[in-house]
GROMACS .gro file of C-alpha atoms in nm:
model
  387
    1MET     CA    1   5.103  -3.171  -4.672
    2HIS     CA    2   4.866  -3.020  -4.927
    3ARG     CA    3   4.597  -3.272  -4.824
    4ILE     CA    4   4.628  -3.178  -4.459
    5ARG     CA    5   4.609  -2.809  -4.544
    6HIS     CA    6   4.294  -2.872  -4.749
    7LEU     CA    7   4.131  -3.064  -4.463
    8CYS     CA    8   4.218  -2.792  -4.217
    9MET     CA    9   4.064  -2.527  -4.442
   10CYS     CA   10   3.746  -2.733  -4.471
   11LEU     CA   11   3.735  -2.779  -4.098
   12MET     CA   12   3.785  -2.409  -4.036
   13THR     CA   13   3.498  -2.336  -4.274
   14LEU     CA   14   3.280  -2.572  -4.071
   15TRP     CA   15   3.402  -2.411  -3.746
   16ILE     CA   16   3.318  -2.059  -3.869
   17SER     CA   17   2.976  -2.175  -3.980
   18LEU     CA   18   2.903  -2.322  -3.638
   19ASN     CA   19   3.014  -2.008  -3.456
   20LYS     CA   20   2.821  -1.777  -3.688
   21ASN     CA   21   2.493  -1.948  -3.609
   22GLU     CA   22   2.556  -2.025  -3.242
   23GLU     CA   23   2.284  -1.787  -3.123
   24ASN     CA   24   2.022  -1.920  -3.362
   25LEU     CA   25   1.788  -2.212  -3.334
   26VAL     CA   26   1.959  -2.521  -3.476
   27ASP     CA   27   1.671  -2.761  -3.531
   28ALA     CA   28   1.402  -2.957  -3.356
   29CYS     CA   29   1.513  -3.228  -3.114
   30MET     CA   30   1.549  -3.503  -3.374
   31ILE     CA   31   1.784  -3.776  -3.249
   32THR     CA   32   1.918  -4.022  -3.508
   33TYR     CA   33   2.076  -4.322  -3.342
   34ALA     CA   34   2.367  -4.519  -3.492
   35ASN     CA   35   2.553  -4.832  -3.390
   36GLN     CA   36   2.815  -4.613  -3.224
   37THR     CA   37   2.562  -4.417  -3.017
   38LEU     CA   38   2.596  -4.441  -2.639
   39SER     CA   39   2.278  -4.371  -2.443
   40GLU     CA   40   2.194  -4.307  -2.078
   41ASP     CA   41   1.901  -4.191  -1.863
   42LEU     CA   42   1.977  -3.937  -1.591
   43ILE     CA   43   1.772  -3.784  -1.307
   44ILE     CA   44   1.909  -3.440  -1.219
   45LYS     CA   45   1.791  -3.161  -0.991
   46GLU     CA   46   1.713  -2.822  -1.136
   47ASN     CA   47   1.979  -2.549  -1.090
   48THR     CA   48   2.260  -2.796  -1.030
   49LEU     CA   49   2.590  -2.783  -1.222
   50SER     CA   50   2.616  -3.122  -1.389
   51SER     CA   51   2.911  -3.278  -1.571
   52PHE     CA   52   2.898  -3.513  -1.868
   53ILE     CA   53   3.180  -3.718  -2.026
   54TYR     CA   54   3.224  -3.872  -2.369
   55PRO     CA   55   3.500  -4.142  -2.373
   56LEU     CA   56   3.691  -4.082  -2.697
   57ALA     CA   57   3.902  -4.393  -2.644
   58ALA     CA   58   3.591  -4.611  -2.629
   59ARG     CA   59   3.499  -4.502  -2.978
   60ALA     CA   60   3.846  -4.471  -3.126
   61SER     CA   61   3.734  -4.659  -3.437
   62VAL     CA   62   3.513  -4.365  -3.528
   63THR     CA   63   3.776  -4.092  -3.501
   64SER     CA   64   4.112  -4.268  -3.540
   65GLN     CA   65   4.124  -4.234  -3.918
   66LEU     CA   66   4.019  -3.869  -3.915
   67VAL     CA   67   4.277  -3.596  -3.966
   68ALA     CA   68   4.036  -3.330  -3.842
   69PHE     CA   69   3.690  -3.338  -3.684
   70VAL     CA   70   3.456  -3.150  -3.448
   71ILE     CA   71   3.242  -3.288  -3.165
   72GLU     CA   72   2.951  -3.060  -3.088
   73VAL     CA   73   2.731  -3.085  -2.777
   74LYS     CA   74   2.367  -2.988  -2.824
   75ILE     CA   75   2.096  -2.920  -2.568
   76CYS     CA   76   1.730  -2.995  -2.624
   77ASP     CA   77   1.548  -2.708  -2.455
   78SER     CA   78   1.165  -2.691  -2.466
   79GLY     CA   79   1.157  -2.908  -2.777
   80SER     CA   80   1.424  -2.722  -2.975
   81SER     CA   81   1.791  -2.813  -3.019
   82TYR     CA   82   2.068  -2.560  -2.957
   83SER     CA   83   2.447  -2.578  -2.986
   84ALA     CA   84   2.601  -2.544  -2.639
   85CYS     CA   85   2.967  -2.633  -2.674
   86ASN     CA   86   3.215  -2.785  -2.923
   87CYS     CA   87   3.571  -2.909  -2.950
   88ARG     CA   88   3.780  -2.940  -3.267
   89TRP     CA   89   4.073  -3.168  -3.331
   90LEU     CA   90   4.346  -3.110  -3.591
   91GLN     CA   91   4.612  -3.367  -3.668
   92ASN     CA   92   4.894  -3.370  -3.413
   93ARG     CA   93   4.736  -3.086  -3.218
   94ASP     CA   94   4.551  -3.063  -2.890
   95ALA     CA   95   4.175  -3.014  -2.892
   96VAL     CA   96   4.042  -2.658  -2.894
   97CYS     CA   97   3.707  -2.617  -2.716
   98LYS     CA   98   3.457  -2.336  -2.692
   99GLY     CA   99   3.139  -2.291  -2.488
  100GLN     CA  100   2.869  -2.117  -2.689
  101ARG     CA  101   2.572  -2.056  -2.456
  102TYR     CA  102   2.376  -2.166  -2.147
  103ASN     CA  103   2.675  -2.110  -1.918
  104ALA     CA  104   2.826  -2.424  -2.070
  105THR     CA  105   3.195  -2.520  -2.067
  106CYS     CA  106   3.382  -2.805  -2.232
  107TRP     CA  107   3.739  -2.935  -2.250
  108ALA     CA  108   3.909  -3.244  -2.391
  109ASP     CA  109   4.225  -3.447  -2.422
  110ASN     CA  110   4.305  -3.751  -2.634
  111SER     CA  111   4.090  -3.986  -2.423
  112GLU     CA  112   3.785  -3.791  -2.302
  113MET     CA  113   3.571  -3.489  -2.374
  114HIS     CA  114   3.412  -3.318  -2.076
  115PHE     CA  115   3.104  -3.095  -2.073
  116SER     CA  116   2.940  -2.911  -1.781
  117LEU     CA  117   2.610  -2.728  -1.771
  118LEU     CA  118   2.378  -2.555  -1.523
  119ILE     CA  119   2.055  -2.755  -1.552
  120LYS     CA  120   1.722  -2.585  -1.627
  121ARG     CA  121   1.384  -2.752  -1.590
  122THR     CA  122   1.317  -2.714  -1.963
  123TYR     CA  123   1.612  -2.934  -2.065
  124SER     CA  124   1.530  -3.285  -2.187
  125ASP     CA  125   1.834  -3.413  -2.378
  126VAL     CA  126   2.211  -3.373  -2.420
  127MET     CA  127   2.349  -3.493  -2.755
  128TRP     CA  128   2.712  -3.534  -2.872
  129GLU     CA  129   2.748  -3.510  -3.250
  130LEU     CA  130   3.054  -3.589  -3.463
  131LEU     CA  131   3.092  -3.339  -3.750
  132ARG     CA  132   3.314  -3.433  -4.045
  133GLN     CA  133   3.364  -3.283  -4.386
  134ASN     CA  134   3.126  -3.436  -4.642
  135TYR     CA  135   2.961  -3.665  -4.383
  136THR     CA  136   2.621  -3.658  -4.217
  137PRO     CA  137   2.646  -3.564  -3.846
  138LEU     CA  138   2.674  -3.874  -3.630
  139VAL     CA  139   2.524  -3.893  -3.279
  140LEU     CA  140   2.798  -4.036  -3.057
  141LYS     CA  141   2.615  -4.011  -2.725
  142HIS     CA  142   2.264  -3.923  -2.606
  143SER     CA  143   2.178  -3.837  -2.244
  144SER     CA  144   1.804  -3.834  -2.169
  145LEU     CA  145   1.735  -3.599  -1.877
  146GLN     CA  146   1.459  -3.607  -1.620
  147VAL     CA  147   1.495  -3.273  -1.443
  148THR     CA  148   1.336  -3.265  -1.098
  149TYR     CA  149   1.216  -2.945  -0.928
  150PRO     CA  150   0.988  -2.854  -0.635
  151PRO     CA  151   0.636  -2.711  -0.664
  152ILE     CA  152   0.570  -2.340  -0.608
  153ILE     CA  153   0.261  -2.188  -0.446
  154THR     CA  154   0.219  -1.870  -0.650
  155GLY     CA  155  -0.088  -1.710  -0.492
  156LEU     CA  156  -0.388  -1.736  -0.262
  157HIS     CA  157  -0.707  -1.547  -0.354
  158ILE     CA  158  -1.040  -1.485  -0.181
  159ASN     CA  159  -1.331  -1.408  -0.415
  160GLY     CA  160  -1.079  -1.314  -0.683
  161GLN     CA  161  -0.872  -1.084  -0.460
  162LYS     CA  162  -0.511  -1.171  -0.380
  163VAL     CA  163  -0.461  -1.208  -0.004
  164ASN     CA  164  -0.194  -1.295   0.248
  165GLY     CA  165  -0.198  -1.268   0.627
  166THR     CA  166  -0.557  -1.176   0.723
  167HIS     CA  167  -0.878  -1.098   0.535
  168LEU     CA  168  -1.203  -0.941   0.664
  169VAL     CA  169  -1.539  -1.078   0.549
  170GLY     CA  170  -1.901  -1.015   0.646
  171GLU     CA  171  -2.106  -1.264   0.843
  172ASN     CA  172  -2.282  -1.533   0.634
  173GLN     CA  173  -2.079  -1.425   0.332
  174GLU     CA  174  -1.982  -1.701   0.089
  175VAL     CA  175  -1.605  -1.711   0.062
  176ILE     CA  176  -1.431  -1.878  -0.232
  177PHE     CA  177  -1.064  -1.962  -0.173
  178SER     CA  178  -0.841  -2.014  -0.478
  179CYS     CA  179  -0.488  -2.155  -0.453
  180PHE     CA  180  -0.263  -2.094  -0.753
  181PHE     CA  181   0.047  -2.307  -0.800
  182LEU     CA  182   0.305  -2.453  -1.035
  183ASN     CA  183   0.342  -2.823  -0.968
  184GLY     CA  184   0.680  -2.987  -0.945
  185ASN     CA  185   0.845  -3.276  -1.123
  186PRO     CA  186   0.753  -3.537  -1.027
  187PRO     CA  187   0.406  -3.392  -0.954
  188VAL     CA  188   0.293  -3.373  -0.589
  189THR     CA  189  -0.043  -3.326  -0.419
  190ILE     CA  190  -0.137  -2.963  -0.356
  191ARG     CA  191  -0.358  -2.915  -0.047
  192MET     CA  192  -0.567  -2.655   0.127
  193VAL     CA  193  -0.572  -2.726   0.502
  194ASP     CA  194  -0.717  -2.563   0.814
  195ASP     CA  195  -0.545  -2.466   1.141
  196GLY     CA  196  -0.542  -2.827   1.260
  197GLY     CA  197  -0.382  -2.957   0.940
  198HIS     CA  198  -0.702  -3.123   0.816
  199THR     CA  199  -0.724  -3.141   0.437
  200LEU     CA  200  -1.015  -2.936   0.300
  201SER     CA  201  -0.936  -2.972  -0.070
  202SER     CA  202  -0.654  -3.131  -0.268
  203THR     CA  203  -0.534  -3.212  -0.617
  204GLY     CA  204  -0.245  -3.394  -0.780
  205ASN     CA  205  -0.300  -3.226  -1.116
  206ARG     CA  206  -0.033  -3.012  -1.274
  207GLU     CA  207  -0.281  -2.732  -1.344
  208GLY     CA  208  -0.466  -2.505  -1.102
  209PRO     CA  209  -0.618  -2.333  -0.929
  210LEU     CA  210  -0.738  -2.541  -0.638
  211THR     CA  211  -1.067  -2.399  -0.502
  212LEU     CA  212  -1.274  -2.421  -0.184
  213SER     CA  213  -1.606  -2.255  -0.092
  214ARG     CA  214  -1.723  -2.184   0.266
  215ASP     CA  215  -1.982  -1.977   0.451
  216ILE     CA  216  -1.836  -1.797   0.753
  217ARG     CA  217  -2.043  -1.719   1.064
  218CYS     CA  218  -1.973  -1.517   1.377
  219ASN     CA  219  -2.035  -1.796   1.625
  220GLU     CA  220  -1.811  -2.046   1.448
  221VAL     CA  221  -1.438  -2.092   1.469
  222TRP     CA  222  -1.281  -1.846   1.227
  223PRO     CA  223  -1.059  -2.054   1.002
  224THR     CA  224  -0.703  -2.005   0.891
  225ILE     CA  225  -0.668  -2.155   0.543
  226ARG     CA  226  -0.326  -2.265   0.426
  227CYS     CA  227  -0.225  -2.360   0.071
  228GLU     CA  228   0.073  -2.593   0.076
  229ALA     CA  229   0.271  -2.849  -0.121
  230PRO     CA  230   0.546  -3.092  -0.011
  231GLY     CA  231   0.886  -2.940  -0.083
  232SER     CA  232   0.753  -2.592  -0.161
  233GLU     CA  233   0.977  -2.322  -0.015
  234LEU     CA  234   0.693  -2.070   0.008
  235ASN     CA  235   0.345  -2.176   0.119
  236LYS     CA  236   0.067  -1.921   0.168
  237SER     CA  237  -0.202  -1.881   0.433
  238VAL     CA  238  -0.480  -1.641   0.531
  239ALA     CA  239  -0.663  -1.597   0.863
  240ILE     CA  240  -1.031  -1.510   0.817
  241LEU     CA  241  -1.172  -1.228   1.030
  242VAL     CA  242  -1.550  -1.189   1.052
  243LYS     CA  243  -1.702  -0.844   1.097
  244CYS     CA  244  -1.918  -0.904   1.401
  245LEU     CA  245  -1.928  -0.809   1.768
  246PRO     CA  246  -1.617  -0.906   1.967
  247ARG     CA  247  -1.681  -1.232   2.148
  248PHE     CA  248  -1.574  -1.335   2.500
  249PHE     CA  249  -1.504  -1.702   2.570
  250PRO     CA  250  -1.716  -1.888   2.831
  251LEU     CA  251  -1.459  -2.120   2.986
  252SER     CA  252  -1.531  -2.144   3.359
  253SER     CA  253  -1.797  -2.085   3.623
  254GLU     CA  254  -1.565  -1.985   3.907
  255PHE     CA  255  -1.591  -1.663   4.104
  256LEU     CA  256  -1.297  -1.421   4.121
  257ASP     CA  257  -1.109  -1.298   4.425
  258LEU     CA  258  -1.227  -0.935   4.448
  259THR     CA  259  -0.918  -0.810   4.634
  260ARG     CA  260  -0.676  -0.960   4.383
  261VAL     CA  261  -0.873  -0.834   4.081
  262LEU     CA  262  -0.884  -0.477   4.215
  263ARG     CA  263  -0.511  -0.482   4.293
  264LYS     CA  264  -0.371  -0.655   3.980
  265GLY     CA  265  -0.641  -0.607   3.722
  266LEU     CA  266  -0.825  -0.868   3.516
  267THR     CA  267  -0.735  -1.005   3.172
  268LEU     CA  268  -1.008  -1.164   2.961
  269PRO     CA  269  -0.954  -1.346   2.628
  270LEU     CA  270  -1.143  -1.190   2.338
  271LYS     CA  271  -1.208  -1.290   1.976
  272SER     CA  272  -1.234  -0.983   1.755
  273TYR     CA  273  -1.165  -0.859   1.403
  274THR     CA  274  -1.058  -0.522   1.548
  275ARG     CA  275  -0.847  -0.395   1.838
  276ASN     CA  276  -1.064  -0.083   1.861
  277ILE     CA  277  -1.239  -0.115   2.199
  278SER     CA  278  -1.327   0.243   2.287
  279LYS     CA  279  -1.494   0.205   2.627
  280CYS     CA  280  -1.553  -0.047   2.904
  281LEU     CA  281  -1.851  -0.022   3.143
  282MET     CA  282  -1.947  -0.242   3.437
  283THR     CA  283  -2.296  -0.279   3.579
  284THR     CA  284  -2.420  -0.481   3.873
  285LEU     CA  285  -2.741  -0.677   3.898
  286LEU     CA  286  -2.837  -0.476   4.204
  287LEU     CA  287  -3.128  -0.242   4.136
  288LEU     CA  288  -3.062   0.129   4.068
  289SER     CA  289  -2.688   0.073   4.031
  290PRO     CA  290  -2.536   0.314   3.775
  291ASN     CA  291  -2.287   0.213   3.504
  292LYS     CA  292  -1.927   0.236   3.619
  293GLU     CA  293  -1.661   0.307   3.355
  294VAL     CA  294  -1.332   0.124   3.404
  295ALA     CA  295  -1.002   0.161   3.226
  296CYS     CA  296  -0.934  -0.114   2.972
  297GLU     CA  297  -0.663  -0.191   2.719
  298VAL     CA  298  -0.631  -0.440   2.433
  299SER     CA  299  -0.323  -0.653   2.364
  300GLY     CA  300  -0.238  -0.939   2.132
  301SER     CA  301  -0.284  -0.986   1.760
  302VAL     CA  302  -0.615  -0.993   1.574
  303PRO     CA  303  -0.822  -1.204   1.606
  304ASP     CA  304  -0.691  -1.351   1.934
  305LEU     CA  305  -0.684  -1.060   2.177
  306ASN     CA  306  -0.676  -0.996   2.550
  307LEU     CA  307  -0.883  -0.726   2.717
  308THR     CA  308  -0.728  -0.611   3.045
  309LEU     CA  309  -0.931  -0.416   3.303
  310ARG     CA  310  -0.754  -0.171   3.535
  311PHE     CA  311  -0.922  -0.045   3.853
  312ALA     CA  312  -0.851   0.285   4.026
  313ALA     CA  313  -0.765   0.293   4.395
  314ASN     CA  314  -1.095   0.465   4.477
  315THR     CA  315  -1.311   0.236   4.265
  316THR     CA  316  -1.660   0.151   4.389
  317ILE     CA  317  -1.652  -0.193   4.231
  318GLY     CA  318  -1.732  -0.444   4.505
  319GLU     CA  319  -1.875  -0.787   4.568
  320GLY     CA  320  -2.150  -0.898   4.335
  321ILE     CA  321  -2.246  -1.023   3.994
  322TRP     CA  322  -2.111  -0.776   3.736
  323THR     CA  323  -2.164  -0.745   3.363
  324LEU     CA  324  -1.881  -0.600   3.157
  325HIS     CA  325  -1.983  -0.406   2.843
  326ALA     CA  326  -1.699  -0.359   2.590
  327LEU     CA  327  -1.783  -0.102   2.321
  328SER     CA  328  -1.659  -0.145   1.962
  329GLU     CA  329  -1.778   0.020   1.640
  330LEU     CA  330  -2.056  -0.240   1.609
  331GLY     CA  331  -2.190  -0.196   1.964
  332PHE     CA  332  -2.148  -0.355   2.306
  333SER     CA  333  -2.017  -0.705   2.376
  334ASN     CA  334  -2.107  -0.840   2.719
  335ILE     CA  335  -1.966  -1.087   2.968
  336THR     CA  336  -2.087  -1.151   3.324
  337ILE     CA  337  -1.848  -1.226   3.609
  338GLY     CA  338  -1.873  -1.277   3.983
  339LEU     CA  339  -1.655  -1.088   4.231
  340VAL     CA  340  -1.640  -1.226   4.585
  341ASN     CA  341  -1.409  -1.179   4.883
  342SER     CA  342  -1.207  -1.490   4.953
  343THR     CA  343  -1.374  -1.513   5.296
  344SER     CA  344  -1.719  -1.543   5.137
  345LYS     CA  345  -1.902  -1.874   5.166
  346PHE     CA  346  -1.953  -1.860   4.787
  347TYR     CA  347  -1.589  -1.795   4.692
  348GLY     CA  348  -1.463  -2.021   4.416
  349ARG     CA  349  -1.799  -2.156   4.293
  350TRP     CA  350  -2.140  -2.062   4.171
  351PRO     CA  351  -2.404  -2.096   4.445
  352GLU     CA  352  -2.658  -2.373   4.442
  353GLN     CA  353  -2.885  -2.356   4.138
  354GLY     CA  354  -3.256  -2.419   4.108
  355ASN     CA  355  -3.539  -2.383   3.858
  356GLY     CA  356  -3.715  -2.049   3.857
  357GLY     CA  357  -4.035  -2.202   3.727
  358ASN     CA  358  -3.994  -2.062   3.376
  359GLY     CA  359  -3.746  -2.315   3.238
  360ARG     CA  360  -3.438  -2.106   3.327
  361LYS     CA  361  -3.190  -2.193   3.600
  362THR     CA  362  -3.152  -1.936   3.875
  363SER     CA  363  -2.920  -1.882   4.173
  364LYS     CA  364  -2.958  -1.684   4.493
  365LEU     CA  365  -2.676  -1.474   4.633
  366ILE     CA  366  -2.696  -1.278   4.958
  367PHE     CA  367  -2.485  -0.960   4.984
  368LYS     CA  368  -2.544  -0.742   5.289
  369ASN     CA  369  -2.896  -0.879   5.345
  370THR     CA  370  -2.991  -0.824   4.979
  371ILE     CA  371  -3.114  -1.123   4.779
  372VAL     CA  372  -3.000  -1.120   4.415
  373ILE     CA  373  -3.156  -1.355   4.158
  374VAL     CA  374  -2.905  -1.448   3.884
  375ILE     CA  375  -3.037  -1.589   3.555
  376ILE     CA  376  -2.761  -1.835   3.469
  377ALA     CA  377  -2.885  -1.923   3.120
  378THR     CA  378  -2.819  -1.575   2.986
  379VAL     CA  379  -2.477  -1.530   3.141
  380ASN     CA  380  -2.139  -1.593   2.979
  381VAL     CA  381  -1.875  -1.673   3.238
  382ILE     CA  382  -1.515  -1.702   3.136
  383LYS     CA  383  -1.179  -1.821   3.256
  384TYR     CA  384  -0.936  -1.538   3.319
  385ASN     CA  385  -0.576  -1.453   3.384
  386TYR     CA  386  -0.443  -1.231   3.659
  387GLN     CA  387  -0.173  -0.974   3.600
   0.00000   0.00000   0.00000
């Protein structure tokens, strides 16, 4: 009886010592294997609650002769070992267990000891150590962890400035894109891609940033650059806007039905860094014709906009070749269109073209006995939508 009491007092001293230092660093992750050591390799996802088991019965030869002992579970976190949970056994008594940190819990009976833990990416090992009075700690079980986690795109910069959504640049300006990221485990390829999904730059390295340099011009397609990684929950992208005159799209050479345009209006697609179109003027190629202001409104999201023309009931806009002038803060953007009654012999097509003798194609239109020479090479004609 005295011997048991002495062992219990020793064990309690060990227990108090463990609890007193539970918040302190225990030691580096030094793992000393023994003949009794079980080992396993596990692949576990980050932020999952994982359970571990040590089979006491399988190693009964180690503990069967002990009146009292403690099994402590340690976690190797970022290269340092910490006590996470422990259970103590006294003769003829049930195990008493206590979780010490890391949201860890443990419990035991006479056959198994259970341990559960929320996994962090910095964990590398789980170790079960047998603590006995006057004995060196013995590693009973070692679980080597490979913690998997997805990559994270942390930022997208242009010329050192953090961006997201859209970014305005000047024409012919060199633009340096920088994609910042934390790679996952296992590492994946980080890419910068354009609107069509074509890879512009990529890396499989764990360190960043990933960079790309481009010169942006007004007459080119304005890119949308996306920084992405497989499995990343948050990718980042930026649409480049170029500070230049709004640009109409030449898509078709058909004439418009004058009656329908005047009644329902005319919507023209427009590429622009700004929605600020302050005035719309129309001029005809007929001599001495004054500018005619028409109501216009902008819809859509920058840079892909629609400019809609609205005509008053008493408008003097009629058949002919008209040039629309849309005024923004940088000046006028122009587009030339043809308006013809559906009964006209020219409705639905440009008239026959010829060579004006100066290398430019010309066309002749006759409106009310007036011959109009149209210089086709300097005209932008677009496809349009009716409203």
